[in-house]
Amino acid sequence: EDRVQDANGIIDYLQRRWLGRGWIDIRPLLSSAIIGHVWEIYANAFDHGHSDVGVISCGHHYPSRRELGLTVVDFGVGIASHVREFLKKPLSASAALEWAFQKGHTTKIDNRGVGLDLLRGLSD
């Protein structure tokens, strides 16, 4: 449970308690790239979620499948609501999500985000 956006604490959790436990064999460069992309999920949740309870996350290890999973949840306004507000359009939830996951689309004013399209590839 992260009530505040503490980049160092969250990245430490991802490095030591999620990827760094030896559950899977992963090279440091790939580990850093994954953590950077996953950090973007947390940053988006804090920047856009507007949740009073912060962000909840849980790492999962599936030894028989040799996989790691990570669930990141915020109880905020949601991506669709945020996109509608940003575009000032009455979009359906599916249309808003489709827009949000297109390359180059961001609701950040300064365009500094990597975008959700890059994160989609992590689940493939």
mmCIF file of N, CA and C in Angstrom, residues 3-97:
data_model
loop_
_atom_site.group_PDB
_atom_site.id
_atom_site.type_symbol
_atom_site.label_atom_id
_atom_site.label_comp_id
_atom_site.label_asym_id
_atom_site.label_seq_id
_atom_site.Cartn_x
_atom_site.Cartn_y
_atom_site.Cartn_z
ATOM 1 N N ARG A 3 0.543 5.232 -0.021
ATOM 2 C CA ARG A 3 -0.351 6.391 0.074
ATOM 3 C C ARG A 3 0.209 7.625 -0.607
ATOM 4 N N VAL A 4 1.533 7.661 -0.764
ATOM 5 C CA VAL A 4 2.192 8.791 -1.433
ATOM 6 C C VAL A 4 3.105 8.268 -2.533
ATOM 7 N N GLN A 5 3.383 9.118 -3.483
ATOM 8 C CA GLN A 5 4.232 8.742 -4.617
ATOM 9 C C GLN A 5 5.700 8.821 -4.211
ATOM 10 N N ASP A 6 6.206 7.709 -3.667
ATOM 11 C CA ASP A 6 7.592 7.608 -3.234
ATOM 12 C C ASP A 6 8.346 6.759 -4.246
ATOM 13 N N ALA A 7 8.926 7.398 -5.243
ATOM 14 C CA ALA A 7 9.597 6.677 -6.328
ATOM 15 C C ALA A 7 10.673 5.739 -5.797
ATOM 16 N N ASN A 8 11.492 6.209 -4.878
ATOM 17 C CA ASN A 8 12.578 5.370 -4.357
ATOM 18 C C ASN A 8 12.048 4.123 -3.654
ATOM 19 N N GLY A 9 11.024 4.290 -2.843
ATOM 20 C CA GLY A 9 10.458 3.152 -2.122
ATOM 21 C C GLY A 9 9.804 2.141 -3.045
ATOM 22 N N ILE A 10 9.074 2.626 -4.039
ATOM 23 C CA ILE A 10 8.394 1.731 -4.970
ATOM 24 C C ILE A 10 9.407 1.013 -5.856
ATOM 25 N N ILE A 11 10.383 1.729 -6.358
ATOM 26 C CA ILE A 11 11.407 1.108 -7.200
ATOM 27 C C ILE A 11 12.205 0.083 -6.394
ATOM 28 N N ASP A 12 12.496 0.389 -5.134
ATOM 29 C CA ASP A 12 13.180 -0.571 -4.265
ATOM 30 C C ASP A 12 12.342 -1.843 -4.104
ATOM 31 N N TYR A 13 11.030 -1.680 -3.905
ATOM 32 C CA TYR A 13 10.129 -2.834 -3.800
ATOM 33 C C TYR A 13 10.206 -3.665 -5.080
ATOM 34 N N LEU A 14 10.123 -3.014 -6.225
ATOM 35 C CA LEU A 14 10.155 -3.731 -7.494
ATOM 36 C C LEU A 14 11.486 -4.450 -7.700
ATOM 37 N N GLN A 15 12.584 -3.803 -7.343
ATOM 38 C CA GLN A 15 13.911 -4.397 -7.534
ATOM 39 C C GLN A 15 14.184 -5.540 -6.576
ATOM 40 N N ARG A 16 13.872 -5.331 -5.310
ATOM 41 C CA ARG A 16 14.274 -6.321 -4.298
ATOM 42 C C ARG A 16 13.199 -7.350 -3.989
ATOM 43 N N ARG A 17 11.947 -6.942 -3.931
ATOM 44 C CA ARG A 17 10.895 -7.839 -3.453
ATOM 45 C C ARG A 17 10.081 -8.474 -4.570
ATOM 46 N N TRP A 18 10.180 -7.936 -5.781
ATOM 47 C CA TRP A 18 9.422 -8.495 -6.895
ATOM 48 C C TRP A 18 10.359 -9.189 -7.880
ATOM 49 N N LEU A 19 11.159 -8.450 -8.625
ATOM 50 C CA LEU A 19 12.057 -9.071 -9.600
ATOM 51 C C LEU A 19 13.316 -9.660 -8.982
ATOM 52 N N GLY A 20 13.771 -9.112 -7.870
ATOM 53 C CA GLY A 20 15.059 -9.491 -7.323
ATOM 54 C C GLY A 20 15.077 -10.643 -6.351
ATOM 55 N N ARG A 21 14.037 -11.392 -6.251
ATOM 56 C CA ARG A 21 13.988 -12.488 -5.281
ATOM 57 C C ARG A 21 14.567 -13.793 -5.816
ATOM 58 N N GLY A 22 15.023 -13.797 -7.050
ATOM 59 C CA GLY A 22 15.598 -15.010 -7.614
ATOM 60 C C GLY A 22 14.572 -15.988 -8.142
ATOM 61 N N TRP A 23 13.324 -15.578 -8.233
ATOM 62 C CA TRP A 23 12.285 -16.467 -8.733
ATOM 63 C C TRP A 23 12.437 -16.735 -10.227
ATOM 64 N N ILE A 24 12.958 -15.750 -10.946
ATOM 65 C CA ILE A 24 13.220 -15.927 -12.371
ATOM 66 C C ILE A 24 14.623 -15.419 -12.656
ATOM 67 N N ASP A 25 15.233 -15.979 -13.682
ATOM 68 C CA ASP A 25 16.572 -15.547 -14.076
ATOM 69 C C ASP A 25 16.415 -14.389 -15.059
ATOM 70 N N ILE A 26 16.886 -13.229 -14.661
ATOM 71 C CA ILE A 26 16.711 -12.040 -15.488
ATOM 72 C C ILE A 26 17.980 -11.201 -15.442
ATOM 73 N N ARG A 27 18.394 -10.718 -16.571
ATOM 74 C CA ARG A 27 19.598 -9.899 -16.655
ATOM 75 C C ARG A 27 19.317 -8.502 -16.102
ATOM 76 N N PRO A 28 20.332 -7.879 -15.507
ATOM 77 C CA PRO A 28 20.140 -6.554 -14.892
ATOM 78 C C PRO A 28 19.597 -5.498 -15.849
ATOM 79 N N LEU A 29 20.058 -5.487 -17.094
ATOM 80 C CA LEU A 29 19.586 -4.480 -18.043
ATOM 81 C C LEU A 29 18.096 -4.657 -18.336
ATOM 82 N N LEU A 30 17.662 -5.911 -18.512
ATOM 83 C CA LEU A 30 16.242 -6.177 -18.742
ATOM 84 C C LEU A 30 15.430 -5.847 -17.498
ATOM 85 N N SER A 31 15.956 -6.191 -16.338
ATOM 86 C CA SER A 31 15.289 -5.879 -15.084
ATOM 87 C C SER A 31 15.059 -4.375 -14.953
ATOM 88 N N SER A 32 16.068 -3.586 -15.257
ATOM 89 C CA SER A 32 15.939 -2.125 -15.181
ATOM 90 C C SER A 32 14.889 -1.610 -16.157
ATOM 91 N N ALA A 33 14.862 -2.165 -17.357
ATOM 92 C CA ALA A 33 13.875 -1.727 -18.356
ATOM 93 C C ALA A 33 12.457 -2.060 -17.899
ATOM 94 N N ILE A 34 12.264 -3.268 -17.368
ATOM 95 C CA ILE A 34 10.943 -3.663 -16.884
ATOM 96 C C ILE A 34 10.514 -2.764 -15.735
ATOM 97 N N ILE A 35 11.408 -2.544 -14.793
ATOM 98 C CA ILE A 35 11.079 -1.697 -13.640
ATOM 99 C C ILE A 35 10.736 -0.284 -14.091
ATOM 100 N N GLY A 36 11.448 0.227 -15.077
ATOM 101 C CA GLY A 36 11.127 1.553 -15.593
ATOM 102 C C GLY A 36 9.732 1.625 -16.166
ATOM 103 N N HIS A 37 9.335 0.611 -16.918
ATOM 104 C CA HIS A 37 7.988 0.590 -17.493
ATOM 105 C C HIS A 37 6.928 0.391 -16.412
ATOM 106 N N VAL A 38 7.211 -0.484 -15.456
ATOM 107 C CA VAL A 38 6.251 -0.720 -14.380
ATOM 108 C C VAL A 38 6.117 0.527 -13.505
ATOM 109 N N TRP A 39 7.223 1.242 -13.300
ATOM 110 C CA TRP A 39 7.140 2.488 -12.544
ATOM 111 C C TRP A 39 6.152 3.444 -13.217
ATOM 112 N N GLU A 40 6.087 3.426 -14.533
ATOM 113 C CA GLU A 40 5.149 4.281 -15.264
ATOM 114 C C GLU A 40 3.702 3.972 -14.882
ATOM 115 N N ILE A 41 3.402 2.699 -14.603
ATOM 116 C CA ILE A 41 2.059 2.333 -14.153
ATOM 117 C C ILE A 41 1.756 3.010 -12.820
ATOM 118 N N TYR A 42 2.703 2.921 -11.894
ATOM 119 C CA TYR A 42 2.523 3.581 -10.597
ATOM 120 C C TYR A 42 2.387 5.097 -10.774
ATOM 121 N N ALA A 43 3.267 5.689 -11.573
ATOM 122 C CA ALA A 43 3.240 7.139 -11.775
ATOM 123 C C ALA A 43 1.900 7.569 -12.358
ATOM 124 N N ASN A 44 1.388 6.795 -13.332
ATOM 125 C CA ASN A 44 0.081 7.113 -13.901
ATOM 126 C C ASN A 44 -1.016 7.019 -12.844
ATOM 127 N N ALA A 45 -0.953 5.987 -12.019
ATOM 128 C CA ALA A 45 -1.969 5.823 -10.979
ATOM 129 C C ALA A 45 -1.962 7.010 -10.021
ATOM 130 N N PHE A 46 -0.776 7.452 -9.627
ATOM 131 C CA PHE A 46 -0.697 8.604 -8.725
ATOM 132 C C PHE A 46 -1.078 9.903 -9.428
ATOM 133 N N ASP A 47 -0.580 10.101 -10.651
ATOM 134 C CA ASP A 47 -0.825 11.356 -11.364
ATOM 135 C C ASP A 47 -2.270 11.518 -11.796
ATOM 136 N N HIS A 48 -2.899 10.418 -12.201
ATOM 137 C CA HIS A 48 -4.220 10.515 -12.808
ATOM 138 C C HIS A 48 -5.346 9.915 -11.981
ATOM 139 N N GLY A 49 -5.025 9.061 -11.031
ATOM 140 C CA GLY A 49 -6.061 8.359 -10.292
ATOM 141 C C GLY A 49 -6.858 9.225 -9.342
ATOM 142 N N HIS A 50 -6.192 10.207 -8.757
ATOM 143 C CA HIS A 50 -6.845 11.083 -7.766
ATOM 144 C C HIS A 50 -7.530 10.255 -6.676
ATOM 145 N N SER A 51 -6.833 9.219 -6.214
ATOM 146 C CA SER A 51 -7.379 8.313 -5.214
ATOM 147 C C SER A 51 -7.001 8.771 -3.811
ATOM 148 N N ASP A 52 -7.961 8.760 -2.928
ATOM 149 C CA ASP A 52 -7.710 9.129 -1.536
ATOM 150 C C ASP A 52 -6.920 8.065 -0.788
ATOM 151 N N VAL A 53 -6.935 6.820 -1.280
ATOM 152 C CA VAL A 53 -6.254 5.736 -0.570
ATOM 153 C C VAL A 53 -4.908 5.400 -1.178
ATOM 154 N N GLY A 54 -4.498 6.066 -2.245
ATOM 155 C CA GLY A 54 -3.207 5.804 -2.860
ATOM 156 C C GLY A 54 -3.266 4.648 -3.827
ATOM 157 N N VAL A 55 -2.198 3.881 -3.872
ATOM 158 C CA VAL A 55 -2.065 2.776 -4.821
ATOM 159 C C VAL A 55 -1.771 1.499 -4.040
ATOM 160 N N ILE A 56 -2.451 0.437 -4.409
ATOM 161 C CA ILE A 56 -2.266 -0.863 -3.788
ATOM 162 C C ILE A 56 -1.614 -1.768 -4.834
ATOM 163 N N SER A 57 -0.585 -2.517 -4.436
ATOM 164 C CA SER A 57 0.039 -3.436 -5.386
ATOM 165 C C SER A 57 0.370 -4.749 -4.692
ATOM 166 N N CYS A 58 0.443 -5.780 -5.514
ATOM 167 C CA CYS A 58 0.777 -7.105 -5.005
ATOM 168 C C CYS A 58 1.504 -7.877 -6.093
ATOM 169 N N GLY A 59 2.686 -8.385 -5.771
ATOM 170 C CA GLY A 59 3.436 -9.215 -6.702
ATOM 171 C C GLY A 59 3.076 -10.674 -6.507
ATOM 172 N N HIS A 60 3.069 -11.421 -7.597
ATOM 173 C CA HIS A 60 2.709 -12.831 -7.557
ATOM 174 C C HIS A 60 3.798 -13.647 -8.245
ATOM 175 N N HIS A 61 4.088 -14.812 -7.693
ATOM 176 C CA HIS A 61 5.033 -15.739 -8.315
ATOM 177 C C HIS A 61 4.276 -17.022 -8.638
ATOM 178 N N TYR A 62 4.367 -17.432 -9.901
ATOM 179 C CA TYR A 62 3.734 -18.658 -10.364
ATOM 180 C C TYR A 62 4.844 -19.633 -10.764
ATOM 181 N N PRO A 63 5.365 -20.405 -9.811
ATOM 182 C CA PRO A 63 6.524 -21.250 -10.096
ATOM 183 C C PRO A 63 6.286 -22.284 -11.195
ATOM 184 N N SER A 64 5.120 -22.873 -11.255
ATOM 185 C CA SER A 64 4.884 -23.905 -12.270
ATOM 186 C C SER A 64 4.874 -23.320 -13.678
ATOM 187 N N ARG A 65 4.528 -22.040 -13.801
ATOM 188 C CA ARG A 65 4.532 -21.380 -15.116
ATOM 189 C C ARG A 65 5.784 -20.543 -15.332
ATOM 190 N N ARG A 66 6.637 -20.466 -14.290
ATOM 191 C CA ARG A 66 7.856 -19.651 -14.332
ATOM 192 C C ARG A 66 7.525 -18.210 -14.733
ATOM 193 N N GLU A 67 6.520 -17.649 -14.061
ATOM 194 C CA GLU A 67 6.059 -16.301 -14.353
ATOM 195 C C GLU A 67 5.948 -15.493 -13.075
ATOM 196 N N LEU A 68 6.074 -14.196 -13.252
ATOM 197 C CA LEU A 68 5.777 -13.239 -12.199
ATOM 198 C C LEU A 68 4.601 -12.396 -12.659
ATOM 199 N N GLY A 69 3.769 -12.039 -11.726
ATOM 200 C CA GLY A 69 2.664 -11.137 -12.021
ATOM 201 C C GLY A 69 2.721 -9.972 -11.064
ATOM 202 N N LEU A 70 2.136 -8.890 -11.449
ATOM 203 C CA LEU A 70 2.045 -7.727 -10.579
ATOM 204 C C LEU A 70 0.708 -7.061 -10.818
ATOM 205 N N THR A 71 -0.011 -6.843 -9.746
ATOM 206 C CA THR A 71 -1.287 -6.144 -9.817
ATOM 207 C C THR A 71 -1.098 -4.784 -9.172
ATOM 208 N N VAL A 72 -1.501 -3.743 -9.880
ATOM 209 C CA VAL A 72 -1.427 -2.366 -9.368
ATOM 210 C C VAL A 72 -2.819 -1.782 -9.490
ATOM 211 N N VAL A 73 -3.371 -1.325 -8.362
ATOM 212 C CA VAL A 73 -4.747 -0.840 -8.320
ATOM 213 C C VAL A 73 -4.797 0.519 -7.655
ATOM 214 N N ASP A 74 -5.580 1.411 -8.234
ATOM 215 C CA ASP A 74 -5.954 2.625 -7.520
ATOM 216 C C ASP A 74 -7.477 2.715 -7.572
ATOM 217 N N PHE A 75 -8.047 3.369 -6.611
ATOM 218 C CA PHE A 75 -9.502 3.477 -6.539
ATOM 219 C C PHE A 75 -9.942 4.880 -6.910
ATOM 220 N N GLY A 76 -9.290 5.416 -7.926
ATOM 221 C CA GLY A 76 -9.547 6.786 -8.359
ATOM 222 C C GLY A 76 -10.584 6.870 -9.463
ATOM 223 N N VAL A 77 -10.484 7.934 -10.234
ATOM 224 C CA VAL A 77 -11.496 8.252 -11.244
ATOM 225 C C VAL A 77 -11.450 7.329 -12.457
ATOM 226 N N GLY A 78 -10.338 6.683 -12.711
ATOM 227 C CA GLY A 78 -10.219 5.761 -13.833
ATOM 228 C C GLY A 78 -9.699 6.433 -15.087
ATOM 229 N N ILE A 79 -9.119 5.601 -15.942
ATOM 230 C CA ILE A 79 -8.532 6.093 -17.183
ATOM 231 C C ILE A 79 -9.599 6.707 -18.078
ATOM 232 N N ALA A 80 -10.724 6.014 -18.244
ATOM 233 C CA ALA A 80 -11.768 6.505 -19.156
ATOM 234 C C ALA A 80 -12.266 7.893 -18.744
ATOM 235 N N SER A 81 -12.520 8.072 -17.491
ATOM 236 C CA SER A 81 -12.980 9.381 -17.004
ATOM 237 C C SER A 81 -11.940 10.465 -17.253
ATOM 238 N N HIS A 82 -10.682 10.122 -17.008
ATOM 239 C CA HIS A 82 -9.612 11.097 -17.199
ATOM 240 C C HIS A 82 -9.461 11.471 -18.675
ATOM 241 N N VAL A 83 -9.572 10.504 -19.570
ATOM 242 C CA VAL A 83 -9.477 10.777 -21.012
ATOM 243 C C VAL A 83 -10.635 11.652 -21.455
ATOM 244 N N ARG A 84 -11.849 11.339 -21.007
ATOM 245 C CA ARG A 84 -13.018 12.164 -21.368
ATOM 246 C C ARG A 84 -12.813 13.614 -20.950
ATOM 247 N N GLU A 85 -12.319 13.794 -19.738
ATOM 248 C CA GLU A 85 -12.075 15.147 -19.232
ATOM 249 C C GLU A 85 -11.002 15.855 -20.062
ATOM 250 N N PHE A 86 -9.934 15.141 -20.390
ATOM 251 C CA PHE A 86 -8.832 15.715 -21.153
ATOM 252 C C PHE A 86 -9.263 16.106 -22.568
ATOM 253 N N LEU A 87 -9.995 15.207 -23.236
ATOM 254 C CA LEU A 87 -10.426 15.457 -24.613
ATOM 255 C C LEU A 87 -11.688 16.309 -24.693
ATOM 256 N N LYS A 88 -12.363 16.433 -23.548
ATOM 257 C CA LYS A 88 -13.630 17.161 -23.487
ATOM 258 C C LYS A 88 -14.636 16.595 -24.490
ATOM 259 N N LYS A 89 -14.726 15.241 -24.477
ATOM 260 C CA LYS A 89 -15.631 14.505 -25.356
ATOM 261 C C LYS A 89 -16.376 13.448 -24.555
ATOM 262 N N PRO A 90 -17.637 13.219 -24.872
ATOM 263 C CA PRO A 90 -18.398 12.154 -24.199
ATOM 264 C C PRO A 90 -18.146 10.798 -24.855
ATOM 265 N N LEU A 91 -17.037 10.161 -24.526
ATOM 266 C CA LEU A 91 -16.665 8.874 -25.108
ATOM 267 C C LEU A 91 -17.161 7.722 -24.238
ATOM 268 N N SER A 92 -17.401 6.581 -24.879
ATOM 269 C CA SER A 92 -17.675 5.370 -24.102
ATOM 270 C C SER A 92 -16.383 4.961 -23.399
ATOM 271 N N ALA A 93 -16.506 4.132 -22.393
ATOM 272 C CA ALA A 93 -15.309 3.670 -21.683
ATOM 273 C C ALA A 93 -14.368 2.947 -22.636
ATOM 274 N N SER A 94 -14.899 2.099 -23.510
ATOM 275 C CA SER A 94 -14.031 1.354 -24.428
ATOM 276 C C SER A 94 -13.339 2.287 -25.424
ATOM 277 N N ALA A 95 -14.034 3.306 -25.906
ATOM 278 C CA ALA A 95 -13.411 4.267 -26.834
ATOM 279 C C ALA A 95 -12.334 5.080 -26.133
ATOM 280 N N ALA A 96 -12.584 5.458 -24.894
ATOM 281 C CA ALA A 96 -11.591 6.222 -24.132
ATOM 282 C C ALA A 96 -10.344 5.375 -23.875
ATOM 283 N N LEU A 97 -10.533 4.107 -23.522
ATOM 284 C CA LEU A 97 -9.394 3.210 -23.300
ATOM 285 C C LEU A 97 -8.634 2.957 -24.599
#
